[in-house]
Coordinates of C-alpha atoms (C1' of nucleotides) in Angstrom, one line a residue:
Chain T
M103 CA -28.3 -62.5 31.1
I104 CA -27.0 -60.7 28.1
V105 CA -28.7 -61.8 24.9
R106 CA -26.1 -62.7 22.2
T107 CA -27.3 -63.7 18.8
R108 CA -25.4 -64.5 15.6
F109 CA -25.6 -64.9 11.9
A110 CA -23.2 -67.3 10.3
P111 CA -23.3 -67.0 6.5
S112 CA -21.2 -69.0 4.1
P113 CA -19.3 -66.7 1.8
T114 CA -21.1 -67.7 -1.4
G115 CA -20.9 -64.3 -3.0
F116 CA -24.7 -64.0 -2.8
L117 CA -26.9 -62.4 -0.2
H118 CA -30.3 -64.1 -0.4
I119 CA -33.1 -61.9 1.0
G120 CA -34.3 -64.9 3.0
G121 CA -30.9 -65.0 4.7
V122 CA -31.1 -61.2 5.2
R123 CA -34.4 -61.7 7.0
T124 CA -32.9 -64.3 9.3
A125 CA -30.0 -62.0 10.0
L126 CA -32.5 -59.2 10.7
F127 CA -34.4 -61.2 13.2
N128 CA -31.2 -62.0 15.0
W129 CA -30.1 -58.4 15.0
L130 CA -33.5 -57.2 16.1
L131 CA -33.6 -59.6 18.9
A132 CA -30.1 -58.6 20.2
R133 CA -30.9 -54.9 19.9
H134 CA -34.3 -55.3 21.5
H135 CA -32.7 -56.7 24.6
G136 CA -29.7 -54.5 24.5
G137 CA -27.5 -57.5 23.7
Q138 CA -24.9 -58.2 21.1
F139 CA -25.1 -59.4 17.5
I140 CA -22.2 -61.5 16.2
L141 CA -21.2 -62.1 12.6
R142 CA -19.3 -65.3 11.9
I143 CA -18.2 -66.6 8.6
D144 CA -18.8 -70.3 7.9
D145 CA -16.0 -70.8 5.5
T146 CA -15.1 -74.4 6.4
D147 CA -15.3 -75.1 2.7
Q148 CA -12.3 -72.9 2.0
Q149 CA -13.4 -71.8 -1.4
R150 CA -11.4 -69.2 -3.3
H151 CA -12.6 -65.6 -3.5
V152 CA -13.7 -65.7 0.1
E153 CA -12.5 -62.2 0.7
A154 CA -14.7 -60.7 -2.1
A155 CA -17.7 -62.8 -0.9
V156 CA -17.2 -61.7 2.7
A157 CA -17.0 -58.0 1.5
L158 CA -20.3 -58.4 -0.3
I159 CA -21.9 -59.7 2.9
L160 CA -20.5 -56.9 5.0
D161 CA -21.6 -54.3 2.5
G162 CA -25.1 -55.7 2.6
F163 CA -25.2 -55.5 6.3
R164 CA -23.8 -52.0 6.4
W165 CA -26.4 -51.0 3.8
M166 CA -29.2 -52.4 5.8
G167 CA -27.9 -50.7 8.9
M168 CA -27.4 -53.9 10.8
D169 CA -24.3 -53.3 12.8
W170 CA -22.4 -56.2 14.4
D171 CA -20.6 -56.1 17.7
E172 CA -18.2 -58.9 17.0
G173 CA -17.0 -60.4 13.8
P174 CA -15.0 -59.5 10.7
E175 CA -13.5 -56.1 10.9
A176 CA -15.1 -55.5 14.3
G177 CA -13.0 -58.2 16.1
G178 CA -14.1 -59.2 19.6
P179 CA -13.0 -61.3 22.5
H180 CA -14.3 -64.6 21.2
G181 CA -12.6 -64.7 17.9
P182 CA -11.4 -65.7 15.4
Y183 CA -14.7 -65.2 13.6
F184 CA -13.8 -67.3 10.6
Q185 CA -14.4 -71.0 10.9
S186 CA -11.4 -71.6 8.8
Q187 CA -9.2 -70.1 11.5
R188 CA -10.7 -72.0 14.4
A189 CA -9.2 -75.4 13.8
D190 CA -7.5 -75.2 17.2
R191 CA -10.8 -74.9 19.0
Y192 CA -12.3 -77.8 17.1
R193 CA -9.3 -80.0 17.8
K194 CA -9.6 -79.3 21.5
A195 CA -13.3 -80.0 21.5
T196 CA -12.6 -83.2 19.6
E197 CA -10.2 -84.4 22.2
A198 CA -12.7 -83.7 24.9
L199 CA -15.3 -85.8 23.1
I200 CA -12.8 -88.6 22.6
A201 CA -11.8 -88.5 26.3
G202 CA -15.5 -88.6 27.2
G203 CA -16.0 -91.7 25.0
H204 CA -18.6 -90.0 22.8
V205 CA -16.9 -90.5 19.5
Y206 CA -15.3 -93.4 17.7
R207 CA -13.2 -93.9 14.6
D208 CA -15.1 -94.9 11.5
Y209 CA -13.0 -96.7 9.0
S210 CA -15.9 -97.4 6.6
T211 CA -15.4 -96.6 3.0
Q212 CA -17.5 -94.5 0.7
E213 CA -18.5 -97.7 -1.1
E214 CA -19.7 -99.4 2.0
R215 CA -21.8 -96.5 3.1
D216 CA -23.3 -96.1 -0.4
A217 CA -24.3 -99.7 -0.4
D218 CA -25.9 -99.4 3.0
R219 CA -27.7 -96.3 1.9
R220 CA -29.0 -98.0 -1.2
E221 CA -30.2 -100.9 0.8
A222 CA -32.1 -98.7 3.2
E223 CA -33.6 -97.0 0.3
A224 CA -34.7 -100.3 -1.3
F225 CA -36.4 -101.2 2.0
K226 CA -37.9 -97.7 2.2
R227 CA -36.2 -97.1 5.5
A228 CA -34.3 -94.1 6.7
Y229 CA -30.5 -94.6 6.4
R230 CA -28.9 -94.5 9.8
F231 CA -25.3 -95.2 10.4
R232 CA -24.6 -97.3 13.5
R233 CA -21.3 -98.3 15.0
K234 CA -20.3 -101.7 13.7
P235 CA -18.2 -104.1 15.8
V236 CA -14.6 -104.2 14.6
S237 CA -12.3 -107.0 15.7
D238 CA -9.1 -106.1 17.5
A239 CA -7.2 -107.6 14.6
D240 CA -8.9 -105.5 12.0
L241 CA -8.5 -102.4 14.1
A242 CA -4.7 -103.1 14.4
R243 CA -4.5 -103.7 10.7
F244 CA -6.3 -100.5 9.8
E245 CA -4.1 -98.5 12.1
A246 CA -1.0 -100.2 10.7
E247 CA -2.2 -99.4 7.2
G248 CA -2.8 -95.8 8.2
R249 CA -6.3 -96.2 6.8
P250 CA -8.2 -92.9 7.0
Y251 CA -11.1 -92.6 9.3
G252 CA -13.8 -90.1 10.2
L253 CA -14.8 -89.4 13.7
R254 CA -18.4 -90.2 14.5
F255 CA -20.5 -89.2 17.4
E256 CA -22.1 -92.2 19.0
V257 CA -25.7 -91.4 19.6
P258 CA -27.1 -92.8 22.8
L259 CA -30.2 -94.9 22.1
G260 CA -33.5 -95.0 23.8
R261 CA -33.9 -91.4 24.7
T262 CA -36.3 -88.7 23.6
L263 CA -34.9 -85.3 23.1
V264 CA -37.2 -82.3 23.6
L265 CA -36.5 -79.0 22.0
N266 CA -38.5 -76.0 23.1
D267 CA -38.2 -74.0 20.0
L268 CA -39.1 -70.3 20.5
I269 CA -41.0 -70.2 17.2
K270 CA -42.1 -73.8 16.5
G271 CA -42.9 -74.7 20.1
P272 CA -42.0 -78.0 21.7
V273 CA -40.6 -80.6 19.2
E274 CA -39.6 -84.1 20.2
Q275 CA -37.2 -86.5 18.6
K276 CA -36.2 -90.0 19.6
T277 CA -32.5 -90.6 19.5
D278 CA -33.2 -93.9 17.8
E279 CA -34.1 -91.9 14.8
I280 CA -30.7 -90.2 14.7
G281 CA -27.8 -92.0 13.0
D282 CA -24.3 -91.7 14.4
F283 CA -23.0 -88.6 12.6
V284 CA -19.6 -87.6 11.5
I285 CA -18.1 -84.6 13.2
V286 CA -14.6 -84.6 11.8
R287 CA -13.5 -85.7 8.3
P288 CA -10.5 -87.9 7.7
D289 CA -8.5 -84.8 6.9
G290 CA -9.3 -83.4 10.3
T291 CA -11.7 -80.7 9.2
P292 CA -14.9 -80.4 11.2
L293 CA -18.4 -80.6 9.8
Y294 CA -21.1 -78.0 10.2
N295 CA -23.1 -79.6 13.0
F296 CA -20.0 -79.9 15.1
A297 CA -18.2 -76.6 14.3
S298 CA -21.5 -74.7 14.7
V299 CA -21.9 -76.0 18.3
I300 CA -18.4 -75.3 19.3
D301 CA -18.6 -71.8 17.8
D302 CA -21.9 -71.0 19.5
A303 CA -20.7 -72.3 22.8
D304 CA -17.3 -70.4 22.5
M305 CA -19.0 -67.2 21.5
Q306 CA -21.6 -67.6 24.3
I307 CA -24.5 -67.4 22.0
T308 CA -27.7 -67.4 24.0
H309 CA -30.2 -67.5 21.1
V310 CA -29.7 -69.4 17.9
V311 CA -32.1 -68.0 15.4
R312 CA -31.8 -69.7 12.0
A313 CA -33.6 -71.1 9.1
E314 CA -36.0 -74.0 9.7
E315 CA -34.0 -76.3 7.5
H316 CA -31.8 -76.7 10.6
L317 CA -34.6 -77.8 12.9
T318 CA -33.8 -81.5 12.7
N319 CA -30.1 -80.7 12.8
T320 CA -30.7 -79.3 16.2
F321 CA -31.0 -82.7 17.9
P322 CA -27.6 -84.0 17.0
Q323 CA -26.3 -80.6 18.0
M324 CA -28.0 -80.9 21.4
L325 CA -26.2 -84.1 21.9
I326 CA -22.9 -82.4 21.4
F327 CA -23.7 -79.6 23.7
E328 CA -24.6 -82.1 26.3
A329 CA -21.6 -84.3 25.8
L330 CA -19.3 -81.3 26.2
G331 CA -21.1 -80.0 29.2
Y332 CA -22.0 -76.8 27.5
Q333 CA -25.1 -74.9 28.3
L334 CA -27.7 -75.2 25.7
P335 CA -28.7 -71.9 24.0
A336 CA -32.3 -71.2 23.1
F337 CA -33.3 -72.1 19.6
A338 CA -35.7 -70.4 17.2
H339 CA -36.3 -71.8 13.7
V340 CA -37.6 -69.3 11.2
P341 CA -39.7 -70.7 8.4
F342 CA -38.4 -70.4 4.8
V343 CA -39.4 -67.7 2.5
A344 CA -41.5 -68.9 -0.4
A345 CA -41.5 -67.7 -4.0
P346 CA -44.1 -65.0 -4.9
G347 CA -47.6 -66.4 -5.0
S348 CA -46.4 -69.8 -4.0
R349 CA -45.7 -72.1 -1.1
K350 CA -42.5 -73.3 -2.6
K351 CA -39.2 -72.2 -1.3
L352 CA -37.8 -69.1 -2.9
S353 CA -34.9 -69.8 -5.1
K354 CA -32.6 -67.9 -7.5
R355 CA -34.9 -68.9 -10.3
D356 CA -37.7 -66.8 -8.9
G357 CA -36.5 -63.4 -10.1
A358 CA -34.9 -60.9 -7.8
V359 CA -33.9 -62.7 -4.6
G360 CA -30.5 -61.1 -4.1
L361 CA -30.2 -58.1 -1.8
D362 CA -27.9 -56.4 -4.3
E363 CA -30.6 -56.4 -7.0
Y364 CA -32.8 -54.2 -4.7
I365 CA -29.8 -52.0 -3.8
N366 CA -29.1 -51.5 -7.5
R367 CA -32.6 -50.5 -8.3
G368 CA -32.5 -47.8 -5.7
Y369 CA -34.5 -49.2 -2.8
L370 CA -34.1 -47.7 0.6
P371 CA -32.6 -49.6 3.5
S372 CA -35.4 -48.4 5.8
A373 CA -38.0 -49.9 3.3
M374 CA -36.1 -53.1 3.0
M375 CA -35.8 -53.5 6.7
N376 CA -39.5 -52.7 7.2
Y377 CA -40.6 -55.1 4.5
L378 CA -38.4 -58.0 5.6
S379 CA -39.4 -57.6 9.2
R380 CA -43.1 -58.0 8.3
L381 CA -42.4 -61.1 6.3
G382 CA -43.3 -63.6 8.9
W383 CA -43.6 -61.3 11.8
S384 CA -46.4 -58.9 12.9
Y385 CA -46.9 -56.6 15.8
D386 CA -50.6 -56.3 15.8
D387 CA -53.5 -56.4 13.4
T388 CA -52.9 -53.1 11.7
Q389 CA -49.5 -51.6 11.8
E390 CA -47.5 -52.0 8.5
I391 CA -44.9 -49.2 8.7
F392 CA -42.2 -49.5 11.2
S393 CA -39.0 -47.5 11.6
R394 CA -35.8 -49.1 12.5
E395 CA -36.1 -47.8 16.1
E396 CA -39.7 -49.0 16.3
L397 CA -38.7 -52.4 15.2
I398 CA -36.0 -52.7 17.8
E399 CA -38.6 -51.6 20.4
K400 CA -41.4 -53.9 19.2
F401 CA -39.7 -57.0 17.8
S402 CA -40.2 -60.3 19.6
L403 CA -39.8 -63.9 18.6
D404 CA -43.1 -65.0 19.9
R405 CA -44.8 -63.0 17.2
V406 CA -42.9 -64.6 14.4
N407 CA -45.2 -66.9 12.4
S408 CA -44.5 -70.6 12.4
S409 CA -45.6 -71.0 8.8
P410 CA -43.7 -69.9 5.7
A411 CA -44.3 -66.5 4.1
S412 CA -43.9 -65.8 0.4
H413 CA -41.9 -62.9 -0.9
D414 CA -44.1 -60.2 -2.2
P415 CA -42.3 -57.7 -4.4
D416 CA -45.5 -55.6 -4.7
K417 CA -45.7 -55.1 -1.0
L418 CA -42.0 -54.2 -0.9
F419 CA -42.6 -51.7 -3.6
W420 CA -45.5 -50.1 -1.7
I421 CA -43.5 -49.9 1.6
Q422 CA -40.7 -48.4 -0.4
G423 CA -43.0 -45.7 -1.7
E424 CA -44.1 -44.9 1.9
W425 CA -40.5 -44.5 3.0
M426 CA -39.4 -42.6 -0.1
R427 CA -42.2 -40.1 0.6
K428 CA -40.8 -39.4 4.1
L429 CA -37.3 -38.9 2.8
P430 CA -35.9 -35.3 3.0
L431 CA -35.4 -33.7 -0.4
E432 CA -31.7 -33.5 0.0
Q433 CA -31.4 -37.2 0.6
K434 CA -33.6 -37.9 -2.4
V435 CA -31.2 -35.9 -4.6
D436 CA -28.2 -37.7 -3.1
G437 CA -29.9 -41.0 -3.9
V438 CA -30.7 -40.2 -7.4
L439 CA -27.3 -38.8 -8.4
P440 CA -25.5 -42.1 -8.6
F441 CA -28.0 -43.3 -11.2
L442 CA -27.6 -40.3 -13.3
K443 CA -23.8 -40.6 -13.1
R444 CA -24.0 -44.3 -14.0
E445 CA -25.9 -43.4 -17.2
G446 CA -23.7 -40.5 -18.1
L447 CA -26.5 -38.1 -17.6
A448 CA -24.8 -36.1 -14.9
E449 CA -22.3 -33.3 -15.1
E450 CA -19.0 -34.3 -13.5
P451 CA -18.1 -32.9 -11.2
I452 CA -21.6 -32.0 -10.0
S453 CA -22.1 -28.3 -10.1
D454 CA -24.4 -26.3 -7.9
A455 CA -26.6 -25.5 -10.9
F456 CA -26.8 -29.2 -11.9
R457 CA -27.7 -30.2 -8.3
Q458 CA -30.4 -27.5 -8.3
R459 CA -31.8 -28.9 -11.6
V460 CA -31.9 -32.4 -10.1
E461 CA -33.6 -31.1 -7.1
A462 CA -36.2 -29.4 -9.2
V463 CA -36.8 -32.6 -11.1
V464 CA -37.2 -34.6 -7.9
V465 CA -39.6 -32.1 -6.5
A466 CA -41.6 -32.1 -9.8
L467 CA -41.6 -36.0 -9.8
G468 CA -43.0 -36.0 -6.3
D469 CA -44.6 -39.3 -5.3
R470 CA -44.0 -40.7 -8.7
L471 CA -40.4 -41.4 -7.8
K472 CA -40.7 -44.7 -5.9
V473 CA -37.2 -46.0 -6.2
F474 CA -34.1 -44.0 -7.0
G475 CA -33.7 -45.9 -10.3
D476 CA -37.0 -44.3 -11.4
I477 CA -35.1 -41.1 -12.2
L478 CA -33.9 -42.9 -15.3
T479 CA -37.3 -44.0 -16.5
L480 CA -39.4 -41.0 -15.4
G481 CA -37.0 -38.2 -15.6
R482 CA -34.6 -39.0 -18.3
Y483 CA -35.7 -36.3 -20.7
F484 CA -34.7 -33.6 -18.2
F485 CA -31.1 -34.7 -18.6
T486 CA -30.7 -35.3 -22.3
E487 CA -31.6 -33.3 -25.3
T488 CA -32.1 -36.4 -27.3
L489 CA -35.8 -36.6 -27.4
T490 CA -37.3 -40.1 -27.5
H491 CA -40.9 -40.2 -28.5
D492 CA -43.1 -42.8 -26.9
P493 CA -45.0 -44.3 -29.9
D494 CA -48.3 -44.8 -28.0
A495 CA -48.2 -41.2 -26.7
V496 CA -47.5 -39.9 -30.2
K497 CA -50.4 -41.8 -31.6
K498 CA -52.8 -40.8 -28.9
R499 CA -51.9 -37.1 -28.5
L500 CA -50.1 -35.9 -31.6
R501 CA -51.6 -37.8 -34.6
K502 CA -54.7 -35.6 -34.6
D503 CA -55.9 -32.9 -36.9
G504 CA -54.9 -29.5 -35.9
V505 CA -52.1 -30.5 -33.6
P506 CA -49.2 -29.1 -35.7
Q507 CA -51.0 -25.8 -35.9
L508 CA -51.7 -25.9 -32.1
L509 CA -48.0 -26.6 -31.4
A510 CA -46.9 -23.8 -33.6
E511 CA -49.2 -21.4 -31.8
L512 CA -48.1 -22.7 -28.4
D513 CA -44.5 -22.2 -29.5
Q514 CA -45.4 -18.5 -30.0
V515 CA -46.8 -18.4 -26.5
L516 CA -43.6 -19.9 -25.1
E517 CA -41.5 -17.4 -27.0
T518 CA -43.1 -14.5 -25.4
V519 CA -44.1 -15.6 -21.9
E520 CA -42.2 -13.7 -19.2
P521 CA -40.8 -14.7 -16.9
F522 CA -40.5 -18.4 -17.9
D523 CA -41.7 -19.8 -14.7
V524 CA -44.6 -22.0 -13.5
P525 CA -47.2 -19.2 -12.6
S526 CA -46.6 -17.3 -15.8
L527 CA -46.6 -20.4 -18.0
E528 CA -49.8 -21.6 -16.3
K529 CA -51.5 -18.3 -16.9
A530 CA -50.3 -17.9 -20.5
I531 CA -51.3 -21.4 -21.6
H532 CA -54.6 -21.1 -19.8
D533 CA -55.3 -17.8 -21.5
Y534 CA -54.4 -19.4 -24.8
A535 CA -56.7 -22.3 -24.4
E536 CA -59.5 -20.2 -23.3
S537 CA -59.2 -17.6 -26.1
H538 CA -59.1 -20.4 -28.7
G539 CA -61.9 -22.4 -27.1
H540 CA -59.8 -25.5 -26.5
P541 CA -60.4 -27.7 -23.5
M542 CA -57.3 -27.8 -21.3
G543 CA -56.6 -31.5 -22.0
Q544 CA -56.4 -30.9 -25.7
V545 CA -53.7 -28.3 -25.2
V546 CA -51.7 -29.7 -22.3
N547 CA -51.4 -33.3 -23.5
P548 CA -50.0 -32.6 -27.0
L549 CA -47.6 -30.0 -25.5
R550 CA -46.4 -32.6 -23.0
V551 CA -45.6 -35.2 -25.6
A552 CA -44.0 -32.6 -27.9
T553 CA -41.6 -31.4 -25.2
T554 CA -41.0 -34.5 -23.2
G555 CA -41.8 -37.3 -25.6
Q556 CA -43.8 -39.0 -23.0
G557 CA -47.5 -39.3 -22.3
V558 CA -47.2 -39.3 -18.6
G559 CA -45.1 -37.3 -16.2
P560 CA -45.1 -34.4 -13.6
G561 CA -47.3 -31.4 -14.0
L562 CA -46.7 -29.8 -17.4
Y563 CA -45.8 -26.4 -16.2
D564 CA -43.2 -27.8 -13.9
C565 CA -41.7 -29.7 -16.9
L566 CA -41.6 -26.7 -19.1
A567 CA -40.1 -24.5 -16.4
I568 CA -37.3 -27.0 -15.7
L569 CA -36.6 -27.5 -19.3
G570 CA -36.4 -23.8 -20.0
R571 CA -37.5 -21.8 -22.9
A572 CA -34.9 -22.7 -25.5
S573 CA -35.1 -26.4 -24.9
C574 CA -38.9 -26.4 -25.0
R575 CA -39.0 -24.5 -28.3
R576 CA -36.2 -26.7 -29.8
R577 CA -38.2 -29.8 -28.9
I578 CA -41.4 -28.5 -30.3
A579 CA -39.6 -27.8 -33.6
E580 CA -38.1 -31.3 -33.5
T581 CA -41.5 -32.8 -32.9
L582 CA -43.1 -30.8 -35.7
A583 CA -40.5 -32.0 -38.1
M584 CA -41.0 -35.6 -36.9
L585 CA -44.7 -35.3 -37.5
Q586 CA -44.2 -34.0 -41.0
T587 CA -41.7 -36.6 -42.2
S588 CA -43.5 -39.7 -40.9
Chain I
rG67 C1' -40.1 -94.2 2.3
rG68 C1' -39.0 -93.1 8.1
rC69 C1' -38.9 -89.0 11.3
rC70 C1' -39.9 -83.7 12.0
rC71 C1' -42.3 -78.8 10.7
rC72 C1' -46.3 -76.2 8.4
rG73 C1' -51.6 -75.2 6.1
rU74 C1' -56.9 -68.2 7.4
rC75 C1' -58.6 -63.7 1.2
rG76 C1' -53.9 -64.1 -5.0
rU77 C1' -50.1 -62.2 -1.2
rC78 C1' -48.5 -60.3 4.1
rU79 C1' -51.2 -61.0 8.4
rA80 C1' -55.0 -60.4 13.1
rG81 C1' -57.8 -64.0 15.5
rC82 C1' -55.9 -70.0 17.5
rC83 C1' -52.6 -71.1 23.4
rU84 C1' -57.2 -69.1 27.3
rG85 C1' -63.7 -72.4 22.1
rG86 C1' -69.1 -68.0 21.8
rU87 C1' -67.6 -60.7 21.0
rC88 C1' -65.8 -63.9 13.6
rU89 C1' -72.4 -62.8 9.0
rA90 C1' -63.5 -63.8 10.1
rG91 C1' -60.6 -57.6 11.0
rG92 C1' -56.3 -54.7 8.7
rA93 C1' -52.7 -54.2 4.6
rC94 C1' -50.7 -55.1 -0.5
rA95 C1' -52.4 -56.3 -5.3
rC96 C1' -56.7 -56.0 -8.4
rA97 C1' -61.6 -53.6 -10.0
rU98 C1' -64.9 -49.2 -10.0
rG99 C1' -65.9 -44.2 -8.9
rC100 C1' -64.4 -39.2 -7.2
rC101 C1' -60.4 -35.5 -7.6
rU102 C1' -57.6 -34.1 -12.1
rU103 C1' -53.9 -31.5 -18.0
rU104 C1' -51.5 -37.2 -18.1
rC105 C1' -49.5 -40.3 -14.5
rA106 C1' -48.7 -40.7 -9.4
rC107 C1' -50.8 -39.3 -4.7
rG108 C1' -55.4 -38.9 -1.9
rC109 C1' -60.5 -40.3 -0.8
rA110 C1' -64.7 -43.8 -1.3
rU111 C1' -66.6 -48.5 -2.7
rG112 C1' -66.1 -53.5 -4.3
rC113 C1' -63.8 -58.5 -5.0
rA114 C1' -61.7 -62.2 -2.0
rA115 C1' -60.0 -67.0 2.9
rC116 C1' -60.7 -70.5 8.0
rA117 C1' -57.1 -77.1 2.7
rC118 C1' -60.6 -81.5 3.1
rG119 C1' -63.2 -85.2 6.2
rG120 C1' -64.6 -87.0 10.8
rG121 C1' -65.0 -86.3 16.2
rU122 C1' -65.6 -83.5 21.1
rU123 C1' -69.1 -79.6 22.5
rC124 C1' -75.2 -76.3 23.4
rG125 C1' -71.4 -73.9 20.2
rA126 C1' -65.0 -74.8 16.6
rA127 C1' -61.0 -70.8 12.4
rU128 C1' -59.9 -72.0 17.5
rC129 C1' -59.5 -78.6 20.9
rC130 C1' -58.6 -84.1 19.1
rC131 C1' -58.0 -87.7 15.0
rG132 C1' -57.4 -88.8 9.9
rU133 C1' -56.6 -87.4 4.7
rC134 C1' -54.5 -84.3 1.2
rG135 C1' -50.9 -80.6 0.1
rG136 C1' -46.2 -77.8 0.9
rG137 C1' -41.3 -77.9 3.3
rG138 C1' -37.1 -79.9 5.9
rU139 C1' -34.1 -84.0 7.3
rC140 C1' -32.2 -88.9 6.9
rA141 C1' -24.3 -86.3 3.5
rC142 C1' -17.2 -87.6 5.5
rC143 C1' -22.8 -80.1 2.3
rA144 C1' -23.9 -75.7 5.0

RNA sequence: GGCCCCGUCGUCUAGCCUGGUCUAGGACACAUGCCUUUCACGCAUGCAACACGGGUUCGAAUCCCGUCGGGGUCACCA
């Protein structure tokens, strides 16, 4: 049997990382078994801007490196892959259910149902719709009136359904607990529980891996599969993702929950995939870092936790650091460039010299560069001559007796050092400190703040060399002036 | 409220199915120290959990029951 999994997002214009994780588990399962991963768009709601929202989803998947075998753009033999274009299929399935006597026309009104619901609530009972006897006369009248009706599935009573969930284990549900549910609205459009079954059957999905909020939905769906004589796929319900430091479901109010936010900060797809895979899944008691290939090889549903996991931005950040460290220099430069461009800090078009400068900065930054966006916070001063002094650093390193004189003397050192490179700078500044009896920290730190404006950063000699002689001296002069006037 | 799912360090988790090897292991975060021109890295150390209560058993994180807590569902939403 070929494993076929799917992810069926609604085009809401937002890719929740919890959803991305669910998609990842589906993708991983398919790839692990050499099967297929299908993308299907649940757009029965027919909102506007569907196209843009779909594009956002596809971009997110492409960024993550989760390729789909069938779906939008890819096509496939079981299409269309947009629910809005599958009305035909739903109608045929509806006819089959009618022929089989599994559904009935429900002429109830919104008011009647609301009243029943309120009554159930008042008696603290679950609200369950059941078929009410309708006299032939009434039925004839309704039909004559052309009164609108929904189509309801008549749930067979007295049975116990058993779902062997691949994550949750065996789960039982008595059919008496399930109310007759609507599968088609009066306007002919299908509801999720129905459309989803038809789609999964048509597309020959073998494993339905989805959010646990659908666990109870599964029982009505099983009834539809059965009524239509379709083979039941395997189900796996993935626990929800909780907010950081909590057991409550992660929502948009809990900070960064959209995939795009992480993309915009310069996170790596490899890191995001690694992180998301470990959120609710583990391979053994020690391994934290997994490559995409390794995940495909090692992923299995039986090691997915049955309890919720909470989103941990700190851990994501750490994993990101691990992957960033492994990234080849060239790719780091490529990753950083868009951020520089966005802020107008890059030459356009990019010259070889500029690229070399960026490369030098990235090398100097080393492990300090965790996400690509860090280039803007940690390396800004390499790309602008507008010096911004950090007040704390100025107070700590520059507001000291003797500092102006020290900087003036260091300026002399920088004027003459030849060549202006790391070894020479290191030797010259070392010699200066030694000959004047200054501890290195008292020389290096003021000079760092004077030339970069910051108290922290890469090794000082690297900074000076990248900046170049003229820039360093200009900045020292500027700092000296600043110290005098304020 | 009925029904269903879930409950190990702050967080991700191992262990649970197949009770003893668990004075509960690893990782992130945090704290301290070392390294060091700052920061980051690295290294070392530390802090920290079986939700609670019963039961079964020679023995329970592991099995059973209950309580509490969290989540889902009970839509002509998905």
